[in-house]
Amino acid sequence: MTLMTPAQLAAAVPKAELHMHIEGSLEPELIFALAQRNGLSLPYASVEALRAAYAFIDLQSFLDIYYAGASVLLHEADFHDMAWAYFLRAAADNVVHTEIFFDPQAHTARGVPMDTVIQGLASACARAQAELGVSAALILCFLRHLSEEDAFNTLEAALPYREHFIGIGLDSSEVGHPPSKFSRVFARCRELGFHVVAHAGEEGPPAYIWEALNDLQTERIDHGVRSLEDPALVAELAQRRIPLTVCPLSNLKLCVVDDLKDHPMKRLLDAGLCATVNSDDPAYFGGYMNANFVQTVEALHLTREDVITLARNSFEASFVSDERRAALLALLDNAVA
Ligand SMILES: [Zn+2]
């Protein structure tokens, strides 16, 4: 891989994806196919009309369509098929390990049983390992626009399936719903031995990142791009080596940055932070892992060393066993040797 450009190297290297909402991988074609299979009608006339609605002005305008899209998921096979479609794309992008977010409340609120959601996703994860050699784990996310009580109830309903998920996250509408709203339920999740992460500092202020670290004691920050506004926070994140799961095309689509050339990824790396590249909601934001990686490398003129650092960070930041981490890092070393 020595003769490759940095962008070609970014596409080719083995890597982990740590910030991807499985409901955000539902392509318009699959939304229509599942609606038809389940006898549902959609408020969009065609695949093209649905895709044309993907012109977002902020996080909320995206979430409105995201929840409408997820409403076609009713049966275990629907969840399985959605996740399997993602795994095929991830494997094609040389993703060898992935930790996938899912939003059970988006489904249980519609009357879909927790069992259906988790069994469908878990069977797809097992198939990804068996057929693609991609290791996959699930992270259950609480919707932060709902109450902490609702999060507690969701945790309770999911505990019978706890062997199928490794961690807990916090997503959905950020502003007005600070991490501290969920301090007690996250304390319970840590007690139960789950990994904990939270979205913070995407649209919300650096204070939300401090809250995620101090109140929720998260091991990673999802997004975290606004950390650069607070030098003391940058120092804390660097010193504690808290990973940031950054999603460049999401930031562009949701107008967190106006141009990928202005994306803070290079500044995050130069500040010594453990930043990673991820696709967030790839069906909605214009691309999967390699689209994010390659376009970011090109827009910011990242170097070969930056690319290797980002791939290495993705494995260091993952929740795999030490043994698996060593194997993944060796895979990367061999690939770039
Ligand atoms: Zn996200």
CSV table of C-alpha atoms and ligand atoms in Angstrom, one decimal:
chain,number,residue,atom,x,y,z
A,1,MET,CA,0.0,0.0,0.0
A,2,THR,CA,3.1,2.2,-0.2
A,3,LEU,CA,2.2,3.6,-3.6
A,4,MET,CA,-1.3,4.6,-2.7
A,5,THR,CA,-2.5,8.2,-2.2
A,6,PRO,CA,-3.7,9.0,1.3
A,7,ALA,CA,-7.3,8.7,0.0
A,8,GLN,CA,-6.7,5.3,-1.6
A,9,LEU,CA,-5.0,4.2,1.6
A,10,ALA,CA,-8.1,5.4,3.7
A,11,ALA,CA,-10.3,3.2,1.5
A,12,ALA,CA,-8.0,0.2,1.7
A,13,VAL,CA,-7.0,0.0,5.3
A,14,PRO,CA,-8.9,-2.3,7.8
A,15,LYS,CA,-10.8,-0.2,10.2
A,16,ALA,CA,-13.6,-0.2,12.9
A,17,GLU,CA,-16.8,1.7,12.8
A,18,LEU,CA,-18.0,2.9,16.2
A,19,HIS,CA,-20.8,5.4,15.6
A,20,MET,CA,-23.5,4.1,13.3
A,21,HIS,CA,-27.2,4.0,14.0
A,22,ILE,CA,-28.6,0.9,12.4
A,23,GLU,CA,-31.9,2.6,11.7
A,24,GLY,CA,-29.9,5.3,9.9
A,25,SER,CA,-28.7,2.7,7.4
A,26,LEU,CA,-32.2,2.1,6.0
A,27,GLU,CA,-31.9,3.1,2.3
A,28,PRO,CA,-35.0,4.5,0.6
A,29,GLU,CA,-35.2,1.3,-1.6
A,30,LEU,CA,-35.3,-0.9,1.5
A,31,ILE,CA,-37.8,1.4,3.3
A,32,PHE,CA,-40.2,0.9,0.3
A,33,ALA,CA,-39.5,-2.8,0.1
A,34,LEU,CA,-40.3,-3.3,3.8
A,35,ALA,CA,-43.4,-1.1,3.6
A,36,GLN,CA,-44.6,-3.3,0.8
A,37,ARG,CA,-43.8,-6.5,2.6
A,38,ASN,CA,-45.6,-5.3,5.7
A,39,GLY,CA,-48.6,-3.8,3.8
A,40,LEU,CA,-47.9,-0.2,5.0
A,41,SER,CA,-48.3,3.0,3.0
A,42,LEU,CA,-45.7,5.7,3.1
A,43,PRO,CA,-46.2,9.5,2.9
A,44,TYR,CA,-43.9,9.6,-0.1
A,45,ALA,CA,-44.9,8.6,-3.6
A,46,SER,CA,-41.6,7.0,-4.7
A,47,VAL,CA,-38.0,6.2,-3.7
A,48,GLU,CA,-37.0,9.4,-5.5
A,49,ALA,CA,-39.5,11.5,-3.6
A,50,LEU,CA,-38.2,10.1,-0.3
A,51,ARG,CA,-34.6,10.7,-1.2
A,52,ALA,CA,-35.5,14.2,-2.3
A,53,ALA,CA,-36.8,14.9,1.3
A,54,TYR,CA,-33.2,14.3,2.6
A,55,ALA,CA,-32.4,18.0,2.5
A,56,PHE,CA,-31.9,18.7,6.2
A,57,ILE,CA,-31.3,22.1,7.9
A,58,ASP,CA,-30.5,20.7,11.3
A,59,LEU,CA,-30.6,17.6,13.5
A,60,GLN,CA,-34.4,17.9,14.2
A,61,SER,CA,-35.3,18.1,10.5
A,62,PHE,CA,-33.3,14.8,10.0
A,63,LEU,CA,-34.8,13.1,13.0
A,64,ASP,CA,-38.4,13.7,11.8
A,65,ILE,CA,-37.6,11.7,8.6
A,66,TYR,CA,-35.5,9.2,10.5
A,67,TYR,CA,-38.4,8.1,12.7
A,68,ALA,CA,-40.8,8.0,9.7
A,69,GLY,CA,-38.4,5.7,7.9
A,70,ALA,CA,-38.0,3.4,10.9
A,71,SER,CA,-41.7,2.9,11.2
A,72,VAL,CA,-41.6,0.2,8.4
A,73,LEU,CA,-39.7,-2.1,10.8
A,74,LEU,CA,-42.2,-4.5,12.3
A,75,HIS,CA,-40.8,-8.1,12.3
A,76,GLU,CA,-37.6,-9.8,13.3
A,77,ALA,CA,-36.7,-10.4,9.7
A,78,ASP,CA,-37.0,-6.6,9.0
A,79,PHE,CA,-34.4,-5.8,11.6
A,80,HIS,CA,-32.2,-8.6,10.4
A,81,ASP,CA,-32.4,-7.5,6.7
A,82,MET,CA,-31.7,-3.9,7.6
A,83,ALA,CA,-28.6,-4.8,9.6
A,84,TRP,CA,-27.4,-7.4,7.0
A,85,ALA,CA,-27.6,-4.7,4.3
A,86,TYR,CA,-25.3,-2.5,6.4
A,87,PHE,CA,-22.8,-5.3,7.1
A,88,LEU,CA,-22.4,-5.9,3.3
A,89,ARG,CA,-21.6,-2.3,2.8
A,90,ALA,CA,-19.3,-2.1,5.8
A,91,ALA,CA,-17.4,-5.2,4.7
A,92,ALA,CA,-17.0,-3.7,1.2
A,93,ASP,CA,-15.4,-0.6,2.9
A,94,ASN,CA,-12.9,-2.9,4.8
A,95,VAL,CA,-14.7,-2.4,8.1
A,96,VAL,CA,-13.6,-5.4,10.1
A,97,HIS,CA,-15.2,-4.5,13.4
A,98,THR,CA,-18.3,-2.4,14.2
A,99,GLU,CA,-20.2,-1.3,17.2
A,100,ILE,CA,-23.8,-0.5,16.2
A,101,PHE,CA,-26.3,1.8,17.9
A,102,PHE,CA,-29.9,0.9,18.0
A,103,ASP,CA,-32.9,2.9,19.3
A,104,PRO,CA,-35.4,0.4,20.9
A,105,GLN,CA,-37.7,3.2,22.0
A,106,ALA,CA,-38.3,4.1,18.4
A,107,HIS,CA,-39.8,0.7,18.0
A,108,THR,CA,-41.3,-0.3,21.3
A,109,ALA,CA,-43.3,3.0,21.3
A,110,ARG,CA,-45.0,1.6,18.1
A,111,GLY,CA,-45.8,-1.6,19.8
A,112,VAL,CA,-42.9,-3.7,18.4
A,113,PRO,CA,-41.6,-6.0,21.1
A,114,MET,CA,-38.1,-5.6,22.5
A,115,ASP,CA,-37.6,-9.3,21.7
A,116,THR,CA,-38.2,-8.7,18.0
A,117,VAL,CA,-35.8,-5.8,17.8
A,118,ILE,CA,-32.9,-7.4,19.6
A,119,GLN,CA,-33.2,-10.9,18.1
A,120,GLY,CA,-33.4,-9.5,14.6
A,121,LEU,CA,-30.3,-7.4,15.1
A,122,ALA,CA,-28.4,-10.0,17.0
A,123,SER,CA,-28.9,-12.7,14.4
A,124,ALA,CA,-27.5,-10.4,11.7
A,125,CYS,CA,-24.5,-9.7,13.9
A,126,ALA,CA,-23.8,-13.4,14.2
A,127,ARG,CA,-24.2,-13.8,10.5
A,128,ALA,CA,-21.7,-11.0,9.8
A,129,GLN,CA,-19.1,-12.8,11.9
A,130,ALA,CA,-19.8,-16.1,10.3
A,131,GLU,CA,-20.1,-15.1,6.6
A,132,LEU,CA,-18.1,-11.9,6.4
A,133,GLY,CA,-15.6,-12.2,9.2
A,134,VAL,CA,-16.8,-8.8,10.5
A,135,SER,CA,-17.1,-8.7,14.3
A,136,ALA,CA,-20.1,-6.7,15.5
A,137,ALA,CA,-21.6,-5.6,18.8
A,138,LEU,CA,-24.7,-3.7,19.7
A,139,ILE,CA,-25.1,-0.6,21.8
A,140,LEU,CA,-28.5,0.2,23.1
A,141,CYS,CA,-29.3,4.0,22.9
A,142,PHE,CA,-31.8,5.9,25.0
A,143,LEU,CA,-33.7,8.7,23.2
A,144,ARG,CA,-32.8,11.8,25.1
A,145,HIS,CA,-35.9,13.7,24.1
A,146,LEU,CA,-37.8,11.2,26.2
A,147,SER,CA,-37.7,11.0,30.0
A,148,GLU,CA,-35.2,9.3,32.3
A,149,GLU,CA,-38.1,7.2,33.5
A,150,ASP,CA,-38.7,5.9,30.0
A,151,ALA,CA,-35.0,5.1,29.7
A,152,PHE,CA,-35.2,3.1,33.0
A,153,ASN,CA,-38.2,1.2,31.6
A,154,THR,CA,-36.4,0.5,28.4
A,155,LEU,CA,-33.3,-0.8,30.2
A,156,GLU,CA,-35.6,-3.1,32.3
A,157,ALA,CA,-37.2,-4.5,29.1
A,158,ALA,CA,-33.9,-5.1,27.5
A,159,LEU,CA,-32.1,-6.8,30.4
A,160,PRO,CA,-33.4,-10.3,29.5
A,161,TYR,CA,-31.4,-9.9,26.3
A,162,ARG,CA,-28.3,-8.5,27.9
A,163,GLU,CA,-25.9,-11.0,26.3
A,164,HIS,CA,-26.7,-9.4,23.0
A,165,PHE,CA,-25.6,-5.9,23.7
A,166,ILE,CA,-22.4,-4.5,25.3
A,167,GLY,CA,-23.1,-0.9,26.0
A,168,ILE,CA,-25.5,2.0,26.5
A,169,GLY,CA,-25.6,5.2,24.5
A,170,LEU,CA,-27.6,8.5,24.4
A,171,ASP,CA,-28.8,10.0,21.1
A,172,SER,CA,-31.6,12.0,19.4
A,173,SER,CA,-32.3,15.7,19.9
A,174,GLU,CA,-29.3,17.1,21.8
A,175,VAL,CA,-30.1,20.7,22.6
A,176,GLY,CA,-32.3,21.1,25.6
A,177,HIS,CA,-31.6,17.5,26.7
A,178,PRO,CA,-28.2,17.6,28.5
A,179,PRO,CA,-26.5,14.4,29.6
A,180,SER,CA,-27.2,15.2,33.2
A,181,LYS,CA,-30.9,14.4,32.6
A,182,PHE,CA,-29.8,10.7,32.5
A,183,SER,CA,-27.3,10.6,35.4
A,184,ARG,CA,-29.2,8.0,37.5
A,185,VAL,CA,-30.0,5.6,34.7
A,186,PHE,CA,-26.4,5.7,33.4
A,187,ALA,CA,-25.2,5.0,37.0
A,188,ARG,CA,-27.4,1.9,36.9
A,189,CYS,CA,-26.0,0.9,33.5
A,190,ARG,CA,-22.4,1.2,34.8
A,191,GLU,CA,-23.3,-0.8,37.9
A,192,LEU,CA,-24.6,-3.5,35.6
A,193,GLY,CA,-21.3,-3.6,33.8
A,194,PHE,CA,-22.2,-2.0,30.5
A,195,HIS,CA,-19.9,0.2,28.5
A,196,VAL,CA,-21.3,3.8,28.4
A,197,VAL,CA,-21.1,6.4,25.6
A,198,ALA,CA,-23.1,9.5,24.8
A,199,HIS,CA,-23.6,11.9,22.0
A,200,ALA,CA,-22.4,15.3,23.1
A,201,GLY,CA,-21.0,18.4,21.5
A,202,GLU,CA,-22.5,17.9,18.1
A,203,GLU,CA,-25.0,20.8,18.2
A,204,GLY,CA,-24.8,21.1,22.0
A,205,PRO,CA,-22.1,23.2,23.8
A,206,PRO,CA,-18.9,22.0,25.4
A,207,ALA,CA,-20.7,22.0,28.7
A,208,TYR,CA,-22.6,18.9,27.5
A,209,ILE,CA,-19.3,17.1,26.9
A,210,TRP,CA,-18.2,17.9,30.4
A,211,GLU,CA,-21.5,16.5,31.7
A,212,ALA,CA,-21.1,13.3,29.7
A,213,LEU,CA,-17.7,12.8,31.2
A,214,ASN,CA,-18.5,13.9,34.7
A,215,ASP,CA,-22.1,13.0,35.3
A,216,LEU,CA,-22.4,9.9,33.0
A,217,GLN,CA,-18.7,8.9,33.1
A,218,THR,CA,-18.8,7.9,29.5
A,219,GLU,CA,-15.9,6.1,28.0
A,220,ARG,CA,-16.3,7.7,24.6
A,221,ILE,CA,-17.9,10.9,23.3
A,222,ASP,CA,-20.0,10.6,20.1
A,223,HIS,CA,-19.3,13.6,17.9
A,224,GLY,CA,-17.6,16.0,20.3
A,225,VAL,CA,-16.5,18.3,17.6
A,226,ARG,CA,-17.5,21.4,19.6
A,227,SER,CA,-14.9,20.4,22.2
A,228,LEU,CA,-12.4,22.6,20.3
A,229,GLU,CA,-14.3,25.7,21.7
A,230,ASP,CA,-13.0,24.8,25.2
A,231,PRO,CA,-9.2,24.5,25.7
A,232,ALA,CA,-9.5,23.0,29.1
A,233,LEU,CA,-11.9,20.3,27.7
A,234,VAL,CA,-9.5,19.5,24.9
A,235,ALA,CA,-6.7,19.1,27.5
A,236,GLU,CA,-8.9,16.8,29.5
A,237,LEU,CA,-9.9,14.6,26.5
A,238,ALA,CA,-6.3,14.4,25.4
A,239,GLN,CA,-4.9,13.6,28.8
A,240,ARG,CA,-7.5,10.9,29.5
A,241,ARG,CA,-7.4,9.7,25.9
A,242,ILE,CA,-11.2,9.8,25.6
A,243,PRO,CA,-12.1,8.8,22.0
A,244,LEU,CA,-14.3,11.0,19.9
A,245,THR,CA,-16.4,9.2,17.3
A,246,VAL,CA,-16.6,11.9,14.6
A,247,CYS,CA,-19.0,11.8,11.6
A,248,PRO,CA,-17.8,14.2,8.9
A,249,LEU,CA,-20.6,13.8,6.3
A,250,SER,CA,-23.2,14.0,9.0
A,251,ASN,CA,-21.7,17.2,10.2
A,252,LEU,CA,-21.9,18.5,6.7
A,253,LYS,CA,-25.5,17.4,6.0
A,254,LEU,CA,-26.8,18.7,9.3
A,255,CYS,CA,-25.0,22.0,8.8
A,256,VAL,CA,-22.6,21.6,11.8
A,257,VAL,CA,-20.0,22.7,9.2
A,258,ASP,CA,-20.7,24.5,5.9
A,259,ASP,CA,-18.0,22.9,3.9
A,260,LEU,CA,-16.0,19.7,4.5
A,261,LYS,CA,-12.9,21.9,4.0
A,262,ASP,CA,-13.8,23.6,7.3
A,263,HIS,CA,-14.3,20.3,9.2
A,264,PRO,CA,-12.4,20.2,12.5
A,265,MET,CA,-11.0,16.6,12.0
A,266,LYS,CA,-7.5,17.8,11.3
A,267,ARG,CA,-7.5,20.2,14.3
A,268,LEU,CA,-8.8,17.3,16.5
A,269,LEU,CA,-5.9,15.1,15.4
A,270,ASP,CA,-3.3,17.9,15.7
A,271,ALA,CA,-4.6,18.6,19.3
A,272,GLY,CA,-3.7,15.0,20.1
A,273,LEU,CA,-7.2,13.7,20.5
A,274,CYS,CA,-8.2,10.1,19.8
A,275,ALA,CA,-10.6,11.0,16.9
A,276,THR,CA,-12.2,8.4,14.6
A,277,VAL,CA,-14.1,8.5,11.4
A,278,ASN,CA,-17.7,7.1,11.3
A,279,SER,CA,-20.8,7.3,9.1
A,280,ASP,CA,-23.6,8.1,11.8
A,281,ASP,CA,-26.7,7.6,9.6
A,282,PRO,CA,-25.1,6.6,6.2
A,283,ALA,CA,-28.4,6.2,4.2
A,284,TYR,CA,-29.3,9.8,5.1
A,285,PHE,CA,-26.0,11.6,5.1
A,286,GLY,CA,-24.5,10.7,1.7
A,287,GLY,CA,-22.3,7.7,2.4
A,288,TYR,CA,-20.9,4.8,4.4
A,289,MET,CA,-17.5,4.5,6.1
A,290,ASN,CA,-15.2,5.0,3.0
A,291,ALA,CA,-17.2,7.9,1.6
A,292,ASN,CA,-16.7,9.6,5.0
A,293,PHE,CA,-13.0,8.7,5.2
A,294,VAL,CA,-12.0,9.4,1.6
A,295,GLN,CA,-13.9,12.7,1.3
A,296,THR,CA,-12.4,13.9,4.6
A,297,VAL,CA,-8.9,13.0,3.6
A,298,GLU,CA,-9.3,14.8,0.3
A,299,ALA,CA,-11.0,17.9,1.7
A,300,LEU,CA,-8.5,18.4,4.6
A,301,HIS,CA,-5.4,17.1,2.7
A,302,LEU,CA,-4.8,14.6,5.4
A,303,THR,CA,-1.5,12.7,5.2
A,304,ARG,CA,-0.7,9.0,5.0
A,305,GLU,CA,0.2,9.3,8.8
A,306,ASP,CA,-3.1,10.9,9.6
A,307,VAL,CA,-4.9,8.0,7.8
A,308,ILE,CA,-3.0,5.4,9.7
A,309,THR,CA,-3.6,7.3,13.0
A,310,LEU,CA,-7.4,7.4,12.3
A,311,ALA,CA,-7.5,3.7,11.6
A,312,ARG,CA,-5.4,2.9,14.6
A,313,ASN,CA,-7.6,5.1,16.8
A,314,SER,CA,-10.7,3.2,15.6
A,315,PHE,CA,-9.3,0.0,17.0
A,316,GLU,CA,-7.9,1.6,20.2
A,317,ALA,CA,-11.3,3.2,20.9
A,318,SER,CA,-13.3,0.0,20.3
A,319,PHE,CA,-14.7,-2.2,23.2
A,320,VAL,CA,-13.1,-5.4,21.9
A,321,SER,CA,-11.0,-7.7,24.2
A,322,ASP,CA,-7.3,-7.0,24.5
A,323,GLU,CA,-6.6,-10.1,22.4
A,324,ARG,CA,-8.9,-9.0,19.6
A,325,ARG,CA,-7.5,-5.5,19.7
A,326,ALA,CA,-4.0,-6.8,19.3
A,327,ALA,CA,-5.1,-8.9,16.3
A,328,LEU,CA,-6.9,-5.9,14.7
A,329,LEU,CA,-3.8,-3.6,15.2
A,330,ALA,CA,-1.6,-6.3,13.7
A,331,LEU,CA,-3.9,-6.5,10.7
A,332,LEU,CA,-3.5,-2.8,10.2
A,333,ASP,CA,0.3,-2.9,10.7
A,334,ASN,CA,0.5,-5.6,8.1
A,335,ALA,CA,-1.7,-3.7,5.7
A,336,VAL,CA,0.4,-0.6,5.8
A,337,ALA,CA,3.8,-2.2,6.1
B,1,ZN,ZN,-25.1,9.7,16.0
